[in-house]
Tab-separated table of C-alpha atoms and ligand atoms in Angstrom:
chain	number	residue	atom	x	y	z
A	1	MET	CA	23.573	-7.027	-0.354
A	2	PRO	CA	21.027	-6.270	-2.946
A	3	VAL	CA	17.308	-6.621	-2.139
A	4	THR	CA	15.295	-4.662	0.454
A	5	ILE	CA	11.530	-5.092	0.675
A	6	VAL	CA	9.348	-2.352	2.152
A	7	VAL	CA	5.984	-3.688	3.274
A	8	GLY	CA	2.979	-2.207	5.078
A	9	ALA	CA	2.618	-3.813	8.517
A	10	GLN	CA	-1.007	-2.775	9.202
A	11	TRP	CA	-3.985	-1.942	6.922
A	12	GLY	CA	-2.135	0.320	4.483
A	13	ASP	CA	-1.265	4.038	4.602
A	14	GLU	CA	1.495	3.424	7.131
A	15	GLY	CA	3.830	5.878	5.364
A	16	LYS	CA	5.471	3.448	2.919
A	17	GLY	CA	5.929	6.236	0.330
A	18	ARG	CA	8.091	8.402	2.570
A	19	VAL	CA	10.106	5.410	3.837
A	20	VAL	CA	10.755	4.257	0.253
A	21	ASP	CA	11.704	7.820	-0.699
A	22	ASP	CA	14.297	7.813	2.069
A	23	LEU	CA	15.750	4.382	1.275
A	24	ALA	CA	15.690	5.144	-2.471
A	25	SER	CA	18.548	7.619	-2.073
A	26	ARG	CA	20.826	4.558	-1.898
A	27	ALA	CA	18.993	2.368	-4.454
A	28	ASN	CA	19.597	1.705	-8.137
A	29	VAL	CA	16.162	0.211	-8.783
A	30	VAL	CA	12.851	0.929	-7.017
A	31	ALA	CA	10.186	-1.611	-8.004
A	32	ARG	CA	6.467	-1.659	-7.107
A	33	TYR	CA	5.391	-5.265	-6.776
A	34	ASN	CA	1.621	-5.383	-6.173
A	35	GLY	CA	-1.665	-3.517	-6.400
A	36	GLY	CA	-2.667	-0.716	-8.720
A	37	ASP	CA	-3.941	2.827	-8.432
A	38	ASN	CA	-5.844	1.859	-5.293
A	39	ALA	CA	-2.587	2.854	-3.577
A	40	GLY	CA	-1.797	6.416	-2.585
A	41	HIS	CA	1.789	6.971	-1.427
A	42	THR	CA	2.728	10.422	-0.171
A	43	ILE	CA	6.143	12.063	-0.382
A	44	VAL	CA	6.805	15.539	0.979
A	45	ALA	CA	10.214	16.636	-0.311
A	46	GLU	CA	12.006	19.180	-2.524
A	47	GLY	CA	8.993	21.503	-2.359
A	48	HIS	CA	6.623	18.807	-3.661
A	49	THR	CA	3.779	16.968	-1.980
A	50	LEU	CA	3.314	13.992	-4.265
A	51	GLY	CA	0.439	11.526	-3.990
A	52	LEU	CA	1.722	8.617	-6.076
A	53	HIS	CA	-0.587	5.809	-7.149
A	54	LEU	CA	1.438	3.597	-9.507
A	55	VAL	CA	4.741	5.318	-10.114
A	56	PRO	CA	7.230	4.009	-7.512
A	57	SER	CA	8.203	6.309	-4.644
A	58	GLY	CA	11.805	6.396	-5.893
A	59	ILE	CA	10.897	8.862	-8.647
A	60	LEU	CA	12.356	11.883	-6.783
A	61	ASN	CA	15.767	10.169	-6.567
A	62	PRO	CA	17.296	10.733	-10.013
A	63	GLN	CA	19.785	7.838	-9.839
A	64	ALA	CA	17.015	5.279	-9.240
A	65	ILE	CA	15.271	3.529	-12.120
A	66	CYS	CA	11.624	2.874	-11.273
A	67	LEU	CA	9.855	-0.326	-12.309
A	68	ILE	CA	6.130	-1.014	-12.149
A	69	GLY	CA	6.382	-4.769	-11.688
A	70	GLY	CA	4.551	-7.724	-13.163
A	71	GLY	CA	2.512	-8.296	-9.981
A	72	THR	CA	0.740	-4.958	-10.374
A	73	VAL	CA	-2.424	-4.012	-12.238
A	74	ILE	CA	-2.234	-0.919	-14.413
A	75	ASN	CA	-4.957	1.376	-15.661
A	76	PRO	CA	-3.235	2.783	-18.774
A	77	LEU	CA	-5.319	5.974	-18.767
A	78	ARG	CA	-4.659	6.699	-15.100
A	79	LEU	CA	-0.953	5.959	-15.469
A	80	LEU	CA	-0.671	8.486	-18.298
A	81	GLU	CA	-2.450	11.053	-16.113
A	82	GLU	CA	-0.029	10.363	-13.274
A	83	ILE	CA	2.984	10.725	-15.563
A	84	ALA	CA	1.566	14.032	-16.877
A	85	THR	CA	0.999	15.328	-13.324
A	86	LEU	CA	4.566	14.482	-12.354
A	87	ARG	CA	5.966	16.149	-15.475
A	88	ASN	CA	3.894	19.268	-14.789
A	89	ALA	CA	5.537	19.367	-11.365
A	90	GLY	CA	8.920	19.410	-13.127
A	91	ILE	CA	9.816	15.797	-12.333
A	92	GLU	CA	11.609	13.871	-15.055
A	93	VAL	CA	9.554	10.836	-16.084
A	94	THR	CA	11.009	9.262	-19.223
A	95	PRO	CA	11.224	5.678	-20.509
A	96	GLU	CA	14.830	5.722	-19.230
A	97	ARG	CA	13.668	6.368	-15.665
A	98	LEU	CA	10.345	4.508	-15.596
A	99	LYS	CA	9.788	0.939	-16.796
A	100	ILE	CA	6.583	-1.083	-17.039
A	101	ALA	CA	6.820	-4.870	-16.726
A	102	ALA	CA	5.193	-6.618	-19.673
A	103	GLY	CA	3.620	-9.136	-17.277
A	104	ALA	CA	1.514	-6.549	-15.384
A	105	HIS	CA	-2.234	-6.866	-15.979
A	106	LEU	CA	-4.303	-4.048	-17.439
A	107	ILE	CA	-7.349	-2.442	-15.867
A	108	LEU	CA	-10.096	-1.584	-18.369
A	109	PRO	CA	-12.947	0.893	-17.742
A	110	THR	CA	-15.355	-2.030	-17.425
A	111	HIS	CA	-13.243	-3.545	-14.615
A	112	ARG	CA	-13.968	-0.356	-12.718
A	113	ALA	CA	-17.667	-0.561	-13.530
A	114	LEU	CA	-17.750	-4.187	-12.317
A	115	ASP	CA	-15.959	-3.199	-9.081
A	116	GLY	CA	-18.700	-0.629	-8.389
A	117	ALA	CA	-21.470	-3.054	-9.371
A	118	GLN	CA	-20.181	-5.796	-7.039
A	119	GLU	CA	-19.965	-3.356	-4.150
A	120	LEU	CA	-23.517	-2.173	-4.808
A	121	THR	CA	-24.773	-5.754	-4.785
A	122	LEU	CA	-23.022	-6.473	-1.472
A	123	GLY	CA	-24.987	-3.638	0.165
A	124	GLU	CA	-24.215	-3.582	3.899
A	125	GLN	CA	-21.536	-6.248	3.393
A	126	ALA	CA	-19.634	-4.030	0.927
A	127	ILE	CA	-15.840	-4.094	1.279
A	128	GLY	CA	-15.460	-0.367	0.748
A	129	THR	CA	-13.072	-0.782	-2.176
A	130	THR	CA	-11.380	2.151	-3.827
A	131	ALA	CA	-13.555	1.474	-6.940
A	132	ARG	CA	-10.461	1.358	-9.145
A	133	GLY	CA	-11.278	-2.042	-10.689
A	134	ILE	CA	-8.608	-3.883	-8.705
A	135	GLY	CA	-10.636	-6.973	-7.693
A	136	PRO	CA	-12.181	-7.641	-11.137
A	137	THR	CA	-8.781	-7.224	-12.858
A	138	TYR	CA	-7.014	-9.706	-10.563
A	139	ALA	CA	-10.048	-11.998	-10.943
A	140	ASP	CA	-9.619	-11.935	-14.739
A	141	LYS	CA	-5.901	-12.670	-14.226
A	142	ALA	CA	-6.770	-15.710	-12.074
A	143	ARG	CA	-9.413	-16.791	-14.619
A	144	ARG	CA	-6.692	-16.541	-17.285
A	145	VAL	CA	-8.638	-14.127	-19.464
A	146	GLY	CA	-6.824	-10.906	-18.503
A	147	LEU	CA	-4.856	-8.576	-20.759
A	148	ARG	CA	-1.177	-8.094	-20.020
A	149	ALA	CA	0.906	-4.952	-20.541
A	150	ALA	CA	2.926	-6.827	-23.210
A	151	LEU	CA	-0.056	-6.202	-25.512
A	152	LEU	CA	0.588	-2.451	-25.401
A	153	ARG	CA	3.460	-3.064	-27.826
A	154	ASP	CA	0.908	-3.707	-30.554
A	155	PRO	CA	-1.890	-1.123	-30.169
A	156	ASP	CA	-4.126	-2.696	-32.831
A	157	THR	CA	-4.079	-6.199	-31.336
A	158	PHE	CA	-4.535	-4.648	-27.893
A	159	ALA	CA	-7.560	-2.682	-29.152
A	160	THR	CA	-9.111	-5.848	-30.609
A	161	GLN	CA	-8.609	-7.863	-27.422
A	162	ALA	CA	-9.742	-4.985	-25.205
A	163	ARG	CA	-12.926	-4.720	-27.283
A	164	THR	CA	-13.683	-8.424	-26.815
A	165	LEU	CA	-13.122	-8.275	-23.046
A	166	ILE	CA	-15.149	-5.066	-22.669
A	167	ILE	CA	-18.059	-6.731	-24.498
A	168	THR	CA	-17.864	-9.726	-22.133
A	169	HIS	CA	-17.814	-7.383	-19.143
A	170	ASN	CA	-20.793	-5.473	-20.562
A	171	GLU	CA	-22.763	-8.714	-20.734
A	172	ARG	CA	-22.062	-9.241	-17.030
A	173	LEU	CA	-23.064	-5.661	-16.229
A	174	ILE	CA	-26.381	-6.137	-18.024
A	175	ASN	CA	-27.263	-9.724	-17.104
A	176	LEU	CA	-25.807	-10.060	-13.612
A	177	PHE	CA	-26.189	-6.545	-12.265
A	178	GLN	CA	-29.009	-5.120	-14.437
A	179	LEU	CA	-26.820	-2.096	-15.198
A	180	LYS	CA	-26.219	-0.116	-18.380
A	181	PRO	CA	-23.302	-1.289	-20.546
A	182	GLN	CA	-20.263	0.939	-21.049
A	183	LEU	CA	-19.705	2.547	-24.458
A	184	VAL	CA	-17.358	0.315	-26.429
A	185	GLY	CA	-16.051	2.321	-29.412
A	186	PRO	CA	-14.763	5.483	-27.666
A	187	GLN	CA	-13.218	3.435	-24.818
A	188	VAL	CA	-11.329	1.218	-27.244
A	189	GLU	CA	-10.011	4.215	-29.206
A	190	GLN	CA	-8.794	5.869	-26.020
A	191	LEU	CA	-7.041	2.640	-24.997
A	192	ARG	CA	-5.396	2.245	-28.416
A	193	ASP	CA	-4.040	5.777	-28.117
A	194	ALA	CA	-2.794	5.109	-24.561
A	195	ALA	CA	-1.055	1.922	-25.717
A	196	ALA	CA	0.930	3.845	-28.325
A	197	GLN	CA	2.072	6.313	-25.654
A	198	LEU	CA	3.091	3.610	-23.166
A	199	THR	CA	4.938	1.261	-25.578
A	200	PRO	CA	8.370	2.870	-24.992
A	201	TYR	CA	8.189	2.124	-21.257
A	202	LEU	CA	7.764	-1.654	-21.603
A	203	VAL	CA	10.406	-4.132	-20.424
A	204	ASP	CA	10.553	-7.786	-19.461
A	205	GLY	CA	10.294	-7.128	-15.720
A	206	ALA	CA	11.845	-10.376	-14.469
A	207	ALA	CA	14.742	-10.063	-16.948
A	208	PHE	CA	15.266	-6.467	-15.814
A	209	ILE	CA	15.538	-7.617	-12.176
A	210	THR	CA	17.802	-10.560	-13.146
A	211	ASP	CA	20.217	-8.194	-14.899
A	212	ALA	CA	20.166	-5.748	-11.981
A	213	LEU	CA	20.975	-8.586	-9.548
A	214	ALA	CA	23.787	-9.825	-11.805
A	215	GLU	CA	25.298	-6.337	-11.645
A	216	ASN	CA	24.914	-6.334	-7.841
A	217	LYS	CA	22.617	-3.312	-7.998
A	218	GLU	CA	20.664	-2.194	-4.917
A	219	ILE	CA	17.025	-3.130	-5.464
A	220	LEU	CA	14.293	-1.648	-3.324
A	221	CYS	CA	10.887	-3.355	-3.552
A	222	GLU	CA	7.898	-1.175	-2.717
A	223	GLY	CA	4.735	-2.831	-1.469
A	224	ALA	CA	1.317	-1.252	-1.713
A	225	GLN	CA	-1.500	-1.724	0.826
A	226	GLY	CA	-0.509	-3.693	3.934
A	227	THR	CA	-0.214	-7.104	5.576
A	228	LEU	CA	-3.809	-7.136	6.829
A	229	LEU	CA	-5.107	-6.323	3.339
A	230	ASP	CA	-3.245	-9.304	1.838
A	231	LEU	CA	-5.526	-11.649	-0.117
A	232	ASP	CA	-4.133	-14.732	1.648
A	233	HIS	CA	-3.001	-13.443	5.039
A	234	GLY	CA	-5.231	-10.424	5.641
A	235	THR	CA	-8.671	-9.960	7.135
A	236	TYR	CA	-10.513	-11.818	4.358
A	237	PRO	CA	-12.885	-10.944	2.739
A	238	PHE	CA	-12.167	-7.329	3.735
A	239	VAL	CA	-8.879	-7.308	1.840
A	240	THR	CA	-7.485	-6.259	-1.508
A	241	SER	CA	-6.983	-8.776	-4.310
A	242	SER	CA	-3.168	-8.879	-4.433
A	243	SER	CA	-0.229	-9.916	-2.219
A	244	PRO	CA	1.108	-6.930	-0.279
A	245	ILE	CA	3.197	-9.139	2.055
A	246	ALA	CA	6.945	-9.557	1.491
A	247	GLY	CA	6.394	-12.827	-0.395
A	248	GLY	CA	4.451	-10.788	-2.958
A	249	ALA	CA	7.698	-9.048	-3.937
A	250	LEU	CA	9.140	-12.397	-5.036
A	251	THR	CA	6.135	-13.427	-7.112
A	252	GLY	CA	5.389	-9.883	-8.259
A	253	LEU	CA	8.893	-9.147	-9.525
A	254	GLY	CA	10.417	-12.557	-10.215
A	255	PHE	CA	13.426	-13.377	-8.011
A	256	GLY	CA	14.204	-15.903	-5.298
A	257	PRO	CA	14.192	-15.573	-1.502
A	258	LYS	CA	17.964	-15.882	-1.145
A	259	GLU	CA	18.405	-12.398	-2.624
A	260	VAL	CA	16.521	-10.659	0.188
A	261	THR	CA	18.614	-9.072	2.902
A	262	ARG	CA	16.243	-6.591	4.549
A	263	VAL	CA	12.505	-6.571	5.076
A	264	VAL	CA	11.307	-3.248	6.479
A	265	GLY	CA	7.803	-3.254	7.958
A	266	VAL	CA	6.271	0.212	7.979
A	267	ALA	CA	3.922	0.811	10.909
A	268	LYS	CA	2.176	3.892	12.214
A	269	ALA	CA	2.633	4.661	15.915
A	270	TYR	CA	-1.150	4.037	16.120
A	271	THR	CA	-3.488	2.154	13.765
A	272	THR	CA	-5.756	3.222	10.891
A	273	ARG	CA	-7.975	1.463	8.417
A	274	VAL	CA	-10.011	2.635	5.384
A	275	GLY	CA	-12.996	0.589	4.251
A	276	ALA	CA	-15.007	-2.033	6.110
A	277	GLY	CA	-13.988	-4.961	8.311
A	278	ALA	CA	-13.068	-5.711	11.920
A	279	PHE	CA	-10.671	-3.360	13.740
A	280	PRO	CA	-10.129	-4.456	17.376
A	281	THR	CA	-8.413	-1.290	18.686
A	282	GLU	CA	-10.655	1.193	16.834
A	283	LEU	CA	-11.500	4.356	18.782
A	284	LEU	CA	-14.961	5.734	18.087
A	285	ASP	CA	-14.467	8.580	20.555
A	286	ALA	CA	-12.749	11.953	20.868
A	287	THR	CA	-9.277	10.343	20.918
A	288	GLY	CA	-10.024	8.673	17.554
A	289	ASP	CA	-11.188	12.036	16.179
A	290	ARG	CA	-8.069	13.679	17.527
A	291	LEU	CA	-5.790	11.151	15.781
A	292	ARG	CA	-7.689	11.724	12.519
A	293	ASP	CA	-7.421	15.532	12.822
A	294	ILE	CA	-3.794	15.791	13.927
A	295	GLY	CA	-2.641	12.901	11.710
A	296	HIS	CA	-4.640	14.219	8.694
A	297	GLU	CA	-6.060	10.730	8.302
A	298	TYR	CA	-7.937	11.060	5.026
A	299	GLY	CA	-7.322	8.746	2.056
A	300	VAL	CA	-4.888	9.898	-0.646
A	301	THR	CA	-6.819	8.024	-3.341
A	302	THR	CA	-10.452	8.460	-2.305
A	303	GLY	CA	-10.373	11.231	0.317
A	304	ARG	CA	-12.334	9.016	2.727
A	305	PRO	CA	-11.780	9.597	6.465
A	306	ARG	CA	-9.643	6.807	7.903
A	307	ARG	CA	-10.807	4.881	10.949
A	308	CYS	CA	-8.313	5.407	13.800
A	309	GLY	CA	-7.323	3.432	16.896
A	310	TRP	CA	-4.574	2.515	19.366
A	311	LEU	CA	-1.414	0.728	18.333
A	312	ASP	CA	-1.904	-3.020	18.177
A	313	THR	CA	1.190	-5.169	18.731
A	314	VAL	CA	-0.801	-8.356	18.132
A	315	ILE	CA	-0.972	-7.115	14.538
A	316	LEU	CA	2.684	-6.085	14.471
A	317	ARG	CA	3.885	-9.459	15.774
A	318	TYR	CA	1.773	-11.115	13.090
A	319	ALA	CA	3.279	-8.803	10.460
A	320	ALA	CA	6.790	-9.548	11.743
A	321	GLN	CA	6.116	-13.254	11.303
A	322	VAL	CA	4.367	-13.420	7.920
A	323	ASN	CA	6.798	-10.963	6.346
A	324	GLY	CA	9.975	-12.025	8.144
A	325	LEU	CA	10.614	-8.421	9.175
A	326	THR	CA	14.215	-7.543	9.901
A	327	GLU	CA	13.181	-4.120	11.225
A	328	ILE	CA	10.294	-1.692	11.676
A	329	ALA	CA	9.964	1.862	10.371
A	330	LEU	CA	7.669	3.593	12.859
A	331	THR	CA	5.915	6.649	11.425
A	332	LYS	CA	3.809	9.479	12.854
A	333	LEU	CA	5.141	9.318	16.404
A	334	ASP	CA	4.695	13.132	16.438
A	335	VAL	CA	0.921	12.721	16.135
A	336	LEU	CA	0.737	11.194	19.632
A	337	SER	CA	2.106	14.305	21.414
A	338	GLY	CA	-0.366	15.718	23.920
A	339	ILE	CA	-2.308	12.521	24.676
A	340	PRO	CA	-1.913	11.996	28.453
A	341	THR	CA	-2.050	8.187	28.497
A	342	LEU	CA	-1.330	5.916	25.536
A	343	LYS	CA	-2.615	2.386	25.142
A	344	ILE	CA	-0.973	-0.498	23.301
A	345	ALA	CA	-2.817	-3.755	22.624
A	346	VAL	CA	-0.605	-6.667	23.716
A	347	ALA	CA	-3.009	-9.634	23.351
A	348	TYR	CA	-6.654	-10.415	22.551
A	349	GLU	CA	-9.378	-12.022	24.575
A	350	ILE	CA	-11.564	-14.053	22.210
A	351	ASN	CA	-14.592	-15.848	23.656
A	352	GLY	CA	-12.984	-15.945	27.099
A	353	ALA	CA	-9.575	-17.209	25.980
A	354	ILE	CA	-6.476	-15.040	25.823
A	355	THR	CA	-4.317	-15.284	22.723
A	356	PRO	CA	-1.158	-13.465	21.604
A	357	HIS	CA	-1.917	-14.373	17.949
A	358	PHE	CA	-3.806	-12.419	15.325
A	359	PRO	CA	-6.609	-14.761	14.205
A	360	ALA	CA	-6.491	-13.810	10.506
A	361	GLU	CA	-7.365	-17.254	9.182
A	362	TRP	CA	-10.436	-17.557	11.414
A	363	GLY	CA	-11.991	-14.649	9.586
A	364	ASN	CA	-13.736	-11.380	10.200
A	365	GLU	CA	-16.302	-12.528	12.770
A	366	ILE	CA	-13.653	-13.866	15.141
A	367	ILE	CA	-11.467	-10.790	14.690
A	368	ALA	CA	-14.517	-8.632	15.408
A	369	ALA	CA	-15.071	-10.621	18.630
A	370	ALA	CA	-11.506	-9.969	19.830
A	371	LYS	CA	-11.272	-7.679	22.873
A	372	PRO	CA	-7.852	-6.062	23.049
A	373	ILE	CA	-5.907	-6.383	26.294
A	374	TYR	CA	-4.146	-3.086	26.777
A	375	GLU	CA	-1.011	-1.923	28.455
A	376	GLU	CA	-0.982	1.772	29.407
A	377	LEU	CA	2.011	4.018	28.971
A	378	PRO	CA	2.428	7.667	29.942
A	379	GLY	CA	2.218	10.111	27.042
A	380	TRP	CA	4.290	13.257	26.439
A	381	GLU	CA	3.522	16.902	25.703
A	382	ALA	CA	6.504	18.024	23.631
A	383	ASP	CA	6.349	18.636	19.889
A	384	LEU	CA	8.668	16.029	18.315
A	385	ARG	CA	8.930	17.454	14.824
A	386	ALA	CA	12.366	19.051	15.187
A	387	ILE	CA	13.968	16.083	16.964
A	388	ARG	CA	16.542	14.110	14.958
A	389	ARG	CA	18.085	11.762	17.549
A	390	ARG	CA	16.323	9.032	19.470
A	391	GLU	CA	18.006	10.027	22.729
A	392	ASP	CA	16.575	13.555	22.364
A	393	LEU	CA	12.975	12.299	22.396
A	394	PRO	CA	11.049	12.824	25.663
A	395	THR	CA	11.759	9.852	27.946
A	396	GLU	CA	8.101	8.750	27.634
A	397	ALA	CA	8.393	8.647	23.831
A	398	GLN	CA	11.647	6.692	24.093
A	399	ALA	CA	9.890	4.245	26.433
A	400	TYR	CA	6.948	3.926	24.000
A	401	VAL	CA	9.301	3.037	21.131
A	402	ALA	CA	11.340	0.631	23.282
A	403	ARG	CA	8.177	-1.101	24.501
A	404	ILE	CA	7.061	-1.726	20.904
A	405	GLU	CA	10.475	-3.189	20.089
A	406	ALA	CA	10.199	-5.520	23.080
A	407	LEU	CA	6.605	-6.580	22.376
A	408	VAL	CA	7.288	-7.244	18.683
A	409	ALA	CA	10.845	-8.530	19.215
A	410	THR	CA	11.948	-6.400	16.264
A	411	ARG	CA	14.225	-3.387	16.146
A	412	ILE	CA	12.842	0.026	15.147
A	413	SER	CA	15.334	1.475	12.685
A	414	PHE	CA	13.470	4.562	11.518
A	415	ILE	CA	11.147	6.914	13.421
A	416	GLY	CA	8.981	9.435	11.570
A	417	VAL	CA	8.357	12.704	13.428
A	418	GLY	CA	6.706	14.620	10.582
A	419	PRO	CA	5.709	14.113	6.934
A	420	GLU	CA	8.715	15.916	5.421
A	421	ARG	CA	11.658	13.937	4.079
A	422	GLU	CA	14.003	15.266	6.779
A	423	SER	CA	11.576	14.723	9.696
A	424	LEU	CA	12.957	11.383	10.726
A	425	ILE	CA	15.210	9.744	13.270
A	426	LEU	CA	17.692	7.186	11.992
A	427	PRO	CA	19.914	4.978	14.192
B	1	GDP	P1	1.401	4.989	2.290
B	1	GDP	O1	0.195	4.632	1.502
B	1	GDP	O2	1.840	3.880	3.202
B	1	GDP	O3	2.533	5.515	1.466
B	1	GDP	O4	0.946	6.173	3.261
B	1	GDP	P2	0.023	7.456	2.857
B	1	GDP	O5	0.832	8.386	2.057
B	1	GDP	O6	-1.265	6.991	2.302
B	1	GDP	O7	-0.326	8.014	4.298
B	1	GDP	C1	0.656	8.430	5.175
B	1	GDP	C2	0.394	9.896	5.528
B	1	GDP	O8	1.147	10.233	6.668
B	1	GDP	C3	0.855	10.847	4.451
B	1	GDP	O9	0.015	11.975	4.478
B	1	GDP	C4	2.266	11.221	4.884
B	1	GDP	O10	2.693	12.496	4.394
B	1	GDP	C5	2.099	11.249	6.372
B	1	GDP	N1	3.303	10.899	7.142
B	1	GDP	C6	4.214	9.915	6.883
B	1	GDP	N2	5.112	9.835	7.892
B	1	GDP	C7	4.753	10.773	8.799
B	1	GDP	C8	5.263	11.149	10.090
B	1	GDP	O11	6.240	10.597	10.593
B	1	GDP	N3	4.594	12.158	10.742
B	1	GDP	C9	3.498	12.773	10.211
B	1	GDP	N4	2.907	13.727	10.930
B	1	GDP	N5	2.995	12.429	9.005
B	1	GDP	C10	3.609	11.445	8.325
B	2	IMO	P1	-1.751	2.148	0.201
B	2	IMO	O1	-0.765	1.510	-0.762
B	2	IMO	C1	-5.344	1.668	2.611
B	2	IMO	C2	-8.458	-0.979	0.998
B	2	IMO	C3	-9.771	-0.382	0.570
B	2	IMO	C4	-10.704	-1.556	0.865
B	2	IMO	C5	-9.851	-2.753	0.485
B	2	IMO	C6	-10.121	-3.299	-0.908
B	2	IMO	O2	-1.909	3.612	-0.003
B	2	IMO	O3	-1.426	1.758	1.594
B	2	IMO	P2	-9.465	-2.439	-3.341
B	2	IMO	O4	-9.790	-1.154	-4.050
B	2	IMO	O5	-8.011	-2.687	-3.190
B	2	IMO	O6	-10.180	-3.624	-3.918
B	2	IMO	O7	-10.081	-2.243	-1.851
B	2	IMO	O8	-8.507	-2.341	0.584
B	2	IMO	N1	-7.257	-0.381	0.369
B	2	IMO	C7	-6.383	0.425	1.007
B	2	IMO	N2	-6.406	0.918	2.261
B	2	IMO	N3	-4.293	1.934	1.794
B	2	IMO	C8	-4.252	1.423	0.550
B	2	IMO	O9	-3.168	1.523	-0.242
B	2	IMO	C9	-5.345	0.657	0.089
B	2	IMO	N4	-5.634	0.035	-1.069
B	2	IMO	C10	-6.792	-0.607	-0.886
B	2	IMO	O10	-10.088	0.758	1.329
B	2	IMO	O11	-10.951	-1.617	2.247
B	3	MG	MG1	-1.730	5.295	1.119
């Protein structure tokens, strides 16, 4: 039963890294299918605290081969830095263990400059991107002028094409944004050098997956970001530029839907968001601050404080539907200890009408107008971090988990009670 997809069920940072790390112990292949180094996936295990950006979260499981899939966007310079950081931590990262799909698109320094320039122009309407060049790189892919990782095989041709694209980007920086151009020569030389270092990692990503399926290997697909940041199904325009939903694994890696047996939606026991855009259950009070402090809710990639709020099952039902979730991995239940009364959003009131649906397609203004209808549940005092069986949780915590299962009509198969690898409750 070969393919499992792990997808973020909220606005990212749900704890996908640690869930993938756990599932990867039984996987042969762990493949990232979307996004770039805008992602920050944390694993706390074997004495390491890793903040991974592009390298799949299977890297600590030596039997798993990690693939950075064709649906991703790769900054060659940042990837080399990440590989070096992992090696310095004593983790084996070789072309045998890490593969780069030739179809992935490449982020150039000028993509990053354009990302910043667009945000500056948007002013108060800025998306709050991670400034990693993600949007401009996917835009070049859609405009059919992007550079693919396959080019890294031939550093000279890559350097020539990178130079041409950088010059085009510079013209936009000057003419559209009245900004200074980026230096061309030194950037191109750095990229040529990076290409030579990355060549050994290249594979045909779809062929790699095809062969793995033919050998009945266990394939674990790792999503970045989350359902509500999806370009098509998220809170547009406050989204990323890729497809974090489960369907993105199919297009991002190159296999058909019949191969998929499990779709695990990772959700925090509350909700967070980084960047701008509507957030119906956001708490701008002491409880929000408490969640941020106790949950250490600061971005792995940018260090920005995350916005925090109550759990929203309108969102989780939506995630269950657009991803076809077979189960939920609920993380950070431990962070809720000590809050006397917990609230869960069960529906929205929008302009006087009550709806159980998340109005993603109606856009940000309608989502911003949604007033959550809450159900209240009693909290618990006990520290959950040492608990390893669901029946040993305080009865209030058991009731909280069971209520989510009922409201989302999806089973919770994994409960996180701390960041460490072993701090989890399995069925
Ligand atoms: P990702 O982007 O979805 O992989 O999530 P991040 O790594 O950006 O953010 C999740 C944060 O929560 C990380 O700091 C994790 O170490 C931490 N974390 C994950 N699961 C748990 C949990 O069950 N309890 C606690 N307290 N922290 C957790
Ligand atoms: P992981 O994989 C949370 C957000 C940014 C911004 C929007 C667009 O760690 O869950 P982008 O740089 O992608 O163009 O920014 O998306 N964002 C994330 N938020 N977790 C992430 O990744 C994110 N990646 C992007 O904050 O609002
Ligand atoms: Mg993250």
